[in-house]
Amino acid sequence: MEPLRVLELYSGIGGMHHALRESRVPAQVVAAIDVNTVANQVYKHNFPHTPLLAKTIEGITLEEFDKLSFSMILMSPPCQPFTRDLLIQTIENCGFQYQEFLLSPTSLGIPNSRLRYFLIAKLQSEPWSFEAPGQVLLEFPKIESEHPQKYAADAENKIQRKKIEPNLCSDSTPCSGRGTILFKLETAEEIDRKHQQDSDLSVQMLRDFLEDGVDPSQHLLPPKSLLRYSLLLDIVQPSCRRYGSYVEGTGSVLQTAEDVQIENIYKSLTNLTEEEKITKLSMLKLRYFTPKEIANLLGFPPEFGFPEKLTVKQCYRLLGNSLNVHVVAKLIRILCE
């Protein structure tokens, strides 16, 4: 097979490029395009030999696109409802076969429960065996080359599907239930969901993604954050099998004092002064995940890194806009099957 010539749009920090490498599909990224100058610094740091254009897609002429002579496009465009509508309308008009997905990294054993929308499309006359136009698949389809015998036996079994909602780009966190409120601002339903996630042995523990030798004191939550967000924090331990989000786009926080009972701390906060509450909450030694640890959860390879001049806040922001490398790599393999 002749290597594919890949154009990477909205290239960000290079998640798609890393996924392409992981997929082992013979390919070369002929150009990457993104208008975010900070993200471009990271991309260039990791892929110094890939041509990188710091401009909008609208700023590139058709002649420039034609000169790249690409046979595949990878892209992670801004997450807006009209993005999907226009994209599907375009690929249908151009005669592409396509399939939509809502996938979580937990399906690959990764303790990151963020559900993301994906679409694969190919210019071919015959549809895929798993194709369901107008519907979204919630699981990866079985690939014949991976499980040839099992694939034949399961061919008639439909993968669980769900009709597409107007806006699939928003995080799919469950709505707050009306059950009994426990020691934090969580319902019994939410507590049960987290317990089920932590009991799923098919998913790795968070400790497998943590950096060695991290000084917790450098990443502890400041007192103001402890006090302001104490009832909203999603607190996890290294033995947990989930990583989510709680407020203002920040993910779960790690309890490094594993011998301290969270329930005891929170139930003792009633009628305490603010200073006393901070003292109690500090006993949990809650810290943020480091940028490297979040990159690990997103499937970036060990050699991935950030330029030294970037701030930690910039790293967090860029990672928050990225995607899971392992999930995309598997979709690329399905696309090229």
mmCIF file of C-alpha atoms in Angstrom:
data_model
loop_
_atom_site.group_PDB
_atom_site.id
_atom_site.type_symbol
_atom_site.label_atom_id
_atom_site.label_comp_id
_atom_site.label_asym_id
_atom_site.label_seq_id
_atom_site.Cartn_x
_atom_site.Cartn_y
_atom_site.Cartn_z
ATOM 1 C CA MET A 1 0.000 0.000 0.000
ATOM 2 C CA GLU A 2 1.369 3.396 -0.996
ATOM 3 C CA PRO A 3 1.662 5.729 2.030
ATOM 4 C CA LEU A 4 -1.276 8.081 2.443
ATOM 5 C CA ARG A 5 -0.636 11.802 2.146
ATOM 6 C CA VAL A 6 -2.387 13.318 5.156
ATOM 7 C CA LEU A 7 -3.498 16.906 5.692
ATOM 8 C CA GLU A 8 -4.051 17.794 9.353
ATOM 9 C CA LEU A 9 -6.538 20.635 9.906
ATOM 10 C CA TYR A 10 -7.076 22.297 13.305
ATOM 11 C CA SER A 11 -3.914 20.431 14.259
ATOM 12 C CA GLY A 12 -3.686 21.781 17.829
ATOM 13 C CA ILE A 13 -0.890 20.123 19.808
ATOM 14 C CA GLY A 14 -0.690 17.159 17.436
ATOM 15 C CA GLY A 15 -3.086 14.598 18.890
ATOM 16 C CA MET A 16 -4.226 13.474 15.439
ATOM 17 C CA HIS A 17 -0.625 13.152 14.248
ATOM 18 C CA HIS A 18 0.272 10.971 17.231
ATOM 19 C CA ALA A 19 -2.853 8.871 16.598
ATOM 20 C CA LEU A 20 -1.845 8.387 12.973
ATOM 21 C CA ARG A 21 1.554 7.125 14.096
ATOM 22 C CA GLU A 22 -0.016 4.792 16.636
ATOM 23 C CA SER A 23 -2.396 3.377 14.035
ATOM 24 C CA ARG A 24 0.619 2.120 12.019
ATOM 25 C CA VAL A 25 -1.214 2.998 8.809
ATOM 26 C CA PRO A 26 1.474 3.879 6.214
ATOM 27 C CA ALA A 27 1.152 7.647 5.961
ATOM 28 C CA GLN A 28 2.941 10.998 5.865
ATOM 29 C CA VAL A 29 1.531 14.265 7.197
ATOM 30 C CA VAL A 30 2.193 16.668 4.327
ATOM 31 C CA ALA A 31 1.017 19.744 6.255
ATOM 32 C CA ALA A 32 -0.620 20.832 9.495
ATOM 33 C CA ILE A 33 -2.784 23.940 9.814
ATOM 34 C CA ASP A 34 -3.856 25.826 12.930
ATOM 35 C CA VAL A 35 -4.318 29.482 13.824
ATOM 36 C CA ASN A 36 -3.471 29.026 17.541
ATOM 37 C CA THR A 37 0.109 30.236 17.916
ATOM 38 C CA VAL A 38 0.611 28.649 21.358
ATOM 39 C CA ALA A 39 -0.645 25.257 20.164
ATOM 40 C CA ASN A 40 1.612 25.611 17.127
ATOM 41 C CA GLN A 41 4.644 25.966 19.405
ATOM 42 C CA VAL A 42 3.812 22.610 20.970
ATOM 43 C CA TYR A 43 3.165 20.999 17.597
ATOM 44 C CA LYS A 44 6.494 22.230 16.220
ATOM 45 C CA HIS A 45 8.257 21.080 19.384
ATOM 46 C CA ASN A 46 7.027 17.515 18.806
ATOM 47 C CA PHE A 47 6.994 17.444 14.991
ATOM 48 C CA PRO A 48 9.797 19.783 13.906
ATOM 49 C CA HIS A 49 9.931 18.433 10.352
ATOM 50 C CA THR A 50 6.223 18.694 9.494
ATOM 51 C CA PRO A 51 5.228 21.814 7.507
ATOM 52 C CA LEU A 52 3.021 23.908 9.802
ATOM 53 C CA LEU A 53 0.862 26.749 8.485
ATOM 54 C CA ALA A 54 -0.256 29.324 11.060
ATOM 55 C CA LYS A 55 -3.416 30.508 9.335
ATOM 56 C CA THR A 56 -7.120 29.874 9.080
ATOM 57 C CA ILE A 57 -8.474 27.346 6.609
ATOM 58 C CA GLU A 58 -10.315 30.175 4.867
ATOM 59 C CA GLY A 59 -6.962 31.840 4.275
ATOM 60 C CA ILE A 60 -5.700 28.974 2.098
ATOM 61 C CA THR A 61 -6.503 29.000 -1.600
ATOM 62 C CA LEU A 62 -7.727 25.991 -3.545
ATOM 63 C CA GLU A 63 -4.483 26.096 -5.519
ATOM 64 C CA GLU A 64 -2.484 25.755 -2.285
ATOM 65 C CA PHE A 65 -4.648 22.827 -1.194
ATOM 66 C CA ASP A 66 -4.211 21.137 -4.583
ATOM 67 C CA LYS A 67 -0.415 21.448 -4.389
ATOM 68 C CA LEU A 68 -0.418 19.376 -1.191
ATOM 69 C CA SER A 69 -1.928 16.469 -3.136
ATOM 70 C CA PHE A 70 -3.410 14.873 0.001
ATOM 71 C CA SER A 71 -5.463 11.668 0.111
ATOM 72 C CA MET A 72 -6.703 11.900 3.718
ATOM 73 C CA ILE A 73 -7.811 14.707 6.034
ATOM 74 C CA LEU A 74 -7.626 14.508 9.819
ATOM 75 C CA MET A 75 -9.209 17.333 11.759
ATOM 76 C CA SER A 76 -10.633 18.339 15.122
ATOM 77 C CA PRO A 77 -12.701 21.453 14.310
ATOM 78 C CA PRO A 78 -14.289 23.840 16.823
ATOM 79 C CA CYS A 79 -17.105 22.072 18.618
ATOM 80 C CA GLN A 80 -20.317 23.665 17.362
ATOM 81 C CA PRO A 81 -23.626 22.106 16.252
ATOM 82 C CA PHE A 82 -23.402 23.744 12.804
ATOM 83 C CA THR A 83 -19.969 22.147 12.298
ATOM 84 C CA ARG A 84 -21.535 18.683 12.226
ATOM 85 C CA ASP A 85 -24.521 19.719 10.102
ATOM 86 C CA LEU A 86 -22.417 21.366 7.402
ATOM 87 C CA LEU A 87 -19.843 18.576 7.434
ATOM 88 C CA ILE A 88 -22.433 15.837 6.933
ATOM 89 C CA GLN A 89 -24.186 17.819 4.230
ATOM 90 C CA THR A 90 -20.875 18.245 2.393
ATOM 91 C CA ILE A 91 -19.717 14.631 2.576
ATOM 92 C CA GLU A 92 -23.156 13.383 1.497
ATOM 93 C CA ASN A 93 -23.112 15.726 -1.511
ATOM 94 C CA CYS A 94 -19.623 14.455 -2.417
ATOM 95 C CA GLY A 95 -20.701 10.795 -2.317
ATOM 96 C CA PHE A 96 -18.800 9.675 0.787
ATOM 97 C CA GLN A 97 -19.831 6.776 3.008
ATOM 98 C CA TYR A 98 -19.656 7.899 6.635
ATOM 99 C CA GLN A 99 -20.366 6.879 10.196
ATOM 100 C CA GLU A 100 -20.729 8.856 13.423
ATOM 101 C CA PHE A 101 -19.644 7.774 16.893
ATOM 102 C CA LEU A 102 -19.930 8.837 20.520
ATOM 103 C CA LEU A 103 -16.978 7.183 22.240
ATOM 104 C CA SER A 104 -15.322 7.290 25.635
ATOM 105 C CA PRO A 105 -11.706 6.240 26.341
ATOM 106 C CA THR A 106 -13.095 3.889 28.999
ATOM 107 C CA SER A 107 -14.057 1.547 26.150
ATOM 108 C CA LEU A 108 -10.307 1.006 25.684
ATOM 109 C CA GLY A 109 -9.609 0.562 29.396
ATOM 110 C CA ILE A 110 -8.505 4.164 29.984
ATOM 111 C CA PRO A 111 -9.917 5.839 33.138
ATOM 112 C CA ASN A 112 -11.063 8.969 31.323
ATOM 113 C CA SER A 113 -14.830 9.135 30.990
ATOM 114 C CA ARG A 114 -15.106 12.102 28.629
ATOM 115 C CA LEU A 115 -17.522 11.241 25.831
ATOM 116 C CA ARG A 116 -16.543 12.715 22.454
ATOM 117 C CA TYR A 117 -18.141 12.889 19.016
ATOM 118 C CA PHE A 118 -16.230 11.395 16.062
ATOM 119 C CA LEU A 119 -16.956 10.921 12.378
ATOM 120 C CA ILE A 120 -15.148 8.836 9.767
ATOM 121 C CA ALA A 121 -15.830 9.121 6.028
ATOM 122 C CA LYS A 122 -14.476 7.393 2.934
ATOM 123 C CA LEU A 123 -15.043 7.807 -0.793
ATOM 124 C CA GLN A 124 -16.222 4.316 -1.688
ATOM 125 C CA SER A 125 -19.258 2.803 -3.361
ATOM 126 C CA GLU A 126 -20.157 0.155 -0.767
ATOM 127 C CA PRO A 127 -21.111 1.065 2.817
ATOM 128 C CA TRP A 128 -19.315 -0.455 5.791
ATOM 129 C CA SER A 129 -20.943 -3.519 7.320
ATOM 130 C CA PHE A 130 -21.521 -1.553 10.529
ATOM 131 C CA GLU A 131 -22.723 1.641 8.841
ATOM 132 C CA ALA A 132 -25.901 3.271 10.168
ATOM 133 C CA PRO A 133 -26.415 6.673 8.495
ATOM 134 C CA GLY A 134 -28.219 9.234 10.627
ATOM 135 C CA GLN A 135 -27.440 7.311 13.804
ATOM 136 C CA VAL A 136 -24.479 7.346 16.141
ATOM 137 C CA LEU A 137 -22.648 4.240 17.339
ATOM 138 C CA LEU A 138 -21.747 4.072 21.011
ATOM 139 C CA GLU A 139 -19.109 1.366 20.632
ATOM 140 C CA PHE A 140 -16.255 0.548 18.295
ATOM 141 C CA PRO A 141 -17.343 -1.810 15.522
ATOM 142 C CA LYS A 142 -15.717 -5.220 15.389
ATOM 143 C CA ILE A 143 -13.039 -5.436 12.722
ATOM 144 C CA GLU A 144 -12.738 -8.635 10.727
ATOM 145 C CA SER A 145 -8.928 -8.579 10.738
ATOM 146 C CA GLU A 146 -8.897 -8.359 14.547
ATOM 147 C CA HIS A 147 -11.515 -11.042 15.300
ATOM 148 C CA PRO A 148 -12.344 -12.877 12.041
ATOM 149 C CA GLN A 149 -14.340 -15.784 13.519
ATOM 150 C CA LYS A 150 -16.131 -13.777 16.167
ATOM 151 C CA TYR A 151 -16.908 -11.044 13.646
ATOM 152 C CA ALA A 152 -18.772 -13.483 11.408
ATOM 153 C CA ALA A 153 -20.802 -14.823 14.338
ATOM 154 C CA ASP A 154 -21.731 -11.329 15.526
ATOM 155 C CA ALA A 155 -22.379 -9.805 12.107
ATOM 156 C CA GLU A 156 -26.153 -9.681 12.603
ATOM 157 C CA ASN A 157 -25.974 -8.225 16.078
ATOM 158 C CA LYS A 158 -26.418 -4.490 15.890
ATOM 159 C CA ILE A 159 -24.116 -2.288 17.907
ATOM 160 C CA GLN A 160 -25.973 -0.212 20.436
ATOM 161 C CA ARG A 161 -27.138 2.954 18.746
ATOM 162 C CA LYS A 162 -28.539 6.245 19.783
ATOM 163 C CA LYS A 163 -30.268 8.909 17.702
ATOM 164 C CA ILE A 164 -28.145 11.977 17.388
ATOM 165 C CA GLU A 165 -28.969 14.977 19.572
ATOM 166 C CA PRO A 166 -28.847 18.569 18.315
ATOM 167 C CA ASN A 167 -25.553 19.261 20.118
ATOM 168 C CA LEU A 168 -23.254 16.284 20.642
ATOM 169 C CA CYS A 169 -20.272 18.413 21.491
ATOM 170 C CA SER A 170 -21.220 19.259 25.034
ATOM 171 C CA ASP A 171 -19.918 17.027 27.806
ATOM 172 C CA SER A 172 -22.383 14.215 28.457
ATOM 173 C CA THR A 173 -22.507 14.400 32.217
ATOM 174 C CA PRO A 174 -25.721 13.043 33.705
ATOM 175 C CA CYS A 175 -28.291 15.547 34.892
ATOM 176 C CA SER A 176 -28.511 16.035 38.612
ATOM 177 C CA GLY A 177 -31.003 13.643 40.109
ATOM 178 C CA ARG A 178 -33.506 14.417 42.806
ATOM 179 C CA GLY A 179 -32.250 11.804 45.203
ATOM 180 C CA THR A 180 -30.948 12.360 48.694
ATOM 181 C CA ILE A 181 -28.035 14.813 48.899
ATOM 182 C CA LEU A 182 -25.072 13.238 50.649
ATOM 183 C CA PHE A 183 -22.068 14.817 52.390
ATOM 184 C CA LYS A 184 -21.113 16.741 49.224
ATOM 185 C CA LEU A 185 -23.275 18.200 46.451
ATOM 186 C CA GLU A 186 -23.759 14.730 44.999
ATOM 187 C CA THR A 187 -26.854 12.602 44.762
ATOM 188 C CA ALA A 188 -27.060 8.929 45.648
ATOM 189 C CA GLU A 189 -27.297 8.293 41.892
ATOM 190 C CA GLU A 190 -24.004 10.070 41.259
ATOM 191 C CA ILE A 191 -22.276 8.233 44.097
ATOM 192 C CA ASP A 192 -23.509 4.936 42.679
ATOM 193 C CA ARG A 193 -22.254 5.845 39.190
ATOM 194 C CA LYS A 194 -18.777 6.600 40.528
ATOM 195 C CA HIS A 195 -18.744 3.361 42.496
ATOM 196 C CA GLN A 196 -19.631 1.411 39.359
ATOM 197 C CA GLN A 197 -16.822 3.119 37.443
ATOM 198 C CA ASP A 198 -14.302 2.299 40.152
ATOM 199 C CA SER A 199 -15.486 -1.324 40.181
ATOM 200 C CA ASP A 200 -14.968 -1.830 36.440
ATOM 201 C CA LEU A 201 -11.911 -4.080 36.306
ATOM 202 C CA SER A 202 -11.630 -3.649 32.523
ATOM 203 C CA VAL A 203 -10.411 -0.096 33.158
ATOM 204 C CA GLN A 204 -6.925 0.663 34.455
ATOM 205 C CA MET A 205 -6.285 2.409 37.767
ATOM 206 C CA LEU A 206 -5.220 6.038 37.775
ATOM 207 C CA ARG A 207 -1.919 5.102 39.420
ATOM 208 C CA ASP A 208 -0.809 3.650 36.062
ATOM 209 C CA PHE A 209 -0.896 7.173 34.590
ATOM 210 C CA LEU A 210 0.754 9.118 37.411
ATOM 211 C CA GLU A 211 4.239 10.589 37.225
ATOM 212 C CA ASP A 212 6.952 9.195 39.473
ATOM 213 C CA GLY A 213 8.601 11.535 41.937
ATOM 214 C CA VAL A 214 5.998 14.306 41.793
ATOM 215 C CA ASP A 215 6.224 16.743 44.703
ATOM 216 C CA PRO A 216 2.562 17.033 45.810
ATOM 217 C CA SER A 217 3.207 20.393 47.468
ATOM 218 C CA GLN A 218 3.866 21.937 44.044
ATOM 219 C CA HIS A 219 0.391 21.017 42.805
ATOM 220 C CA LEU A 220 -1.823 21.337 45.895
ATOM 221 C CA LEU A 221 -5.119 23.164 45.589
ATOM 222 C CA PRO A 222 -4.778 26.659 47.078
ATOM 223 C CA PRO A 223 -6.835 27.422 50.210
ATOM 224 C CA LYS A 224 -9.258 29.677 48.305
ATOM 225 C CA SER A 225 -10.076 26.883 45.848
ATOM 226 C CA LEU A 226 -10.533 24.387 48.665
ATOM 227 C CA LEU A 227 -13.020 26.643 50.339
ATOM 228 C CA ARG A 228 -14.857 27.801 47.216
ATOM 229 C CA TYR A 229 -15.179 24.459 45.441
ATOM 230 C CA SER A 230 -15.097 21.983 48.312
ATOM 231 C CA LEU A 231 -18.629 20.713 47.662
ATOM 232 C CA LEU A 232 -18.084 20.435 43.897
ATOM 233 C CA LEU A 233 -14.727 18.675 43.669
ATOM 234 C CA ASP A 234 -14.542 15.241 42.089
ATOM 235 C CA ILE A 235 -11.988 13.647 44.395
ATOM 236 C CA VAL A 236 -10.197 10.511 43.233
ATOM 237 C CA GLN A 237 -7.439 8.327 44.643
ATOM 238 C CA PRO A 238 -4.673 6.488 42.756
ATOM 239 C CA SER A 239 -6.690 3.270 43.036
ATOM 240 C CA CYS A 240 -9.730 4.817 41.300
ATOM 241 C CA ARG A 241 -10.637 3.921 37.728
ATOM 242 C CA ARG A 242 -12.177 7.227 36.665
ATOM 243 C CA TYR A 243 -11.164 10.754 35.761
ATOM 244 C CA GLY A 244 -13.826 13.349 35.040
ATOM 245 C CA SER A 245 -14.477 17.013 35.664
ATOM 246 C CA TYR A 246 -16.060 19.197 38.291
ATOM 247 C CA VAL A 247 -16.101 22.931 37.656
ATOM 248 C CA GLU A 248 -14.701 25.609 35.335
ATOM 249 C CA GLY A 249 -13.286 23.008 32.966
ATOM 250 C CA THR A 250 -10.920 21.486 35.530
ATOM 251 C CA GLY A 251 -10.685 17.725 35.884
ATOM 252 C CA SER A 252 -10.750 15.493 38.937
ATOM 253 C CA VAL A 253 -8.364 16.223 41.783
ATOM 254 C CA LEU A 254 -6.132 13.599 43.387
ATOM 255 C CA GLN A 255 -6.268 12.780 47.099
ATOM 256 C CA THR A 256 -2.691 11.983 48.082
ATOM 257 C CA ALA A 257 -3.464 11.334 51.765
ATOM 258 C CA GLU A 258 -5.117 7.987 51.031
ATOM 259 C CA ASP A 259 -5.452 7.012 54.679
ATOM 260 C CA VAL A 260 -7.803 9.939 55.419
ATOM 261 C CA GLN A 261 -11.537 9.238 55.033
ATOM 262 C CA ILE A 262 -13.230 11.810 52.797
ATOM 263 C CA GLU A 263 -16.609 11.310 54.457
ATOM 264 C CA ASN A 264 -15.212 12.059 57.906
ATOM 265 C CA ILE A 265 -13.615 15.279 56.717
ATOM 266 C CA TYR A 266 -16.736 16.598 54.983
ATOM 267 C CA LYS A 267 -19.135 15.638 57.756
ATOM 268 C CA SER A 268 -16.972 17.556 60.231
ATOM 269 C CA LEU A 269 -17.166 20.853 58.310
ATOM 270 C CA THR A 270 -20.542 21.922 59.693
ATOM 271 C CA ASN A 271 -20.429 25.073 61.855
ATOM 272 C CA LEU A 272 -16.665 25.518 61.386
ATOM 273 C CA THR A 273 -15.085 28.850 60.575
ATOM 274 C CA GLU A 274 -13.550 29.313 57.125
ATOM 275 C CA GLU A 275 -10.058 28.921 58.539
ATOM 276 C CA GLU A 276 -11.041 25.727 60.353
ATOM 277 C CA LYS A 277 -12.636 24.345 57.169
ATOM 278 C CA ILE A 278 -9.437 24.972 55.221
ATOM 279 C CA THR A 279 -7.437 23.185 57.901
ATOM 280 C CA LYS A 280 -9.746 20.170 57.732
ATOM 281 C CA LEU A 281 -9.827 19.998 53.936
ATOM 282 C CA SER A 282 -6.054 20.356 53.752
ATOM 283 C CA MET A 283 -5.767 17.020 55.555
ATOM 284 C CA LEU A 284 -6.824 15.319 52.306
ATOM 285 C CA LYS A 285 -3.771 16.780 50.509
ATOM 286 C CA LEU A 286 -5.694 17.337 47.306
ATOM 287 C CA ARG A 287 -3.585 18.133 44.258
ATOM 288 C CA TYR A 288 -4.134 18.781 40.587
ATOM 289 C CA PHE A 289 -3.012 16.217 38.054
ATOM 290 C CA THR A 290 0.159 17.422 36.340
ATOM 291 C CA PRO A 291 0.096 18.278 32.611
ATOM 292 C CA LYS A 292 2.166 15.145 31.957
ATOM 293 C CA GLU A 293 -0.354 12.975 33.802
ATOM 294 C CA ILE A 294 -3.245 14.432 31.820
ATOM 295 C CA ALA A 295 -1.277 13.835 28.615
ATOM 296 C CA ASN A 296 -0.848 10.218 29.752
ATOM 297 C CA LEU A 297 -4.612 9.879 30.244
ATOM 298 C CA LEU A 298 -5.109 11.286 26.746
ATOM 299 C CA GLY A 299 -2.833 8.622 25.294
ATOM 300 C CA PHE A 300 0.061 10.850 24.252
ATOM 301 C CA PRO A 301 3.333 8.878 23.983
ATOM 302 C CA PRO A 302 6.101 9.183 26.616
ATOM 303 C CA GLU A 303 8.221 11.340 24.317
ATOM 304 C CA PHE A 304 5.506 14.011 24.014
ATOM 305 C CA GLY A 305 6.472 17.273 25.654
ATOM 306 C CA PHE A 306 5.890 21.011 25.926
ATOM 307 C CA PRO A 307 8.332 23.834 25.157
ATOM 308 C CA GLU A 308 9.924 25.094 28.375
ATOM 309 C CA LYS A 309 8.638 28.662 27.920
ATOM 310 C CA LEU A 310 4.973 27.607 28.180
ATOM 311 C CA THR A 311 3.249 28.166 31.510
ATOM 312 C CA VAL A 312 1.507 25.352 33.360
ATOM 313 C CA LYS A 313 -1.808 27.152 32.811
ATOM 314 C CA GLN A 314 -1.205 27.203 29.056
ATOM 315 C CA CYS A 315 -0.427 23.475 29.102
ATOM 316 C CA TYR A 316 -3.656 22.717 30.952
ATOM 317 C CA ARG A 317 -5.688 24.810 28.514
ATOM 318 C CA LEU A 318 -4.163 23.117 25.455
ATOM 319 C CA LEU A 319 -4.683 19.636 26.882
ATOM 320 C CA GLY A 320 -8.302 20.485 27.677
ATOM 321 C CA ASN A 321 -8.898 21.126 23.977
ATOM 322 C CA SER A 322 -7.192 17.926 22.852
ATOM 323 C CA LEU A 323 -8.520 14.421 22.216
ATOM 324 C CA ASN A 324 -7.669 10.853 23.144
ATOM 325 C CA VAL A 325 -4.898 9.512 20.939
ATOM 326 C CA HIS A 326 -5.786 5.826 21.423
ATOM 327 C CA VAL A 327 -9.435 6.341 20.433
ATOM 328 C CA VAL A 328 -8.504 8.206 17.251
ATOM 329 C CA ALA A 329 -5.817 5.639 16.369
ATOM 330 C CA LYS A 330 -8.390 2.850 16.470
ATOM 331 C CA LEU A 331 -10.823 4.851 14.321
ATOM 332 C CA ILE A 332 -8.070 5.451 11.753
ATOM 333 C CA ARG A 333 -7.442 1.691 11.594
ATOM 334 C CA ILE A 334 -11.182 1.104 11.078
ATOM 335 C CA LEU A 335 -11.276 3.772 8.373
ATOM 336 C CA CYS A 336 -8.331 2.226 6.504
ATOM 337 C CA GLU A 337 -9.433 -1.403 6.951
#
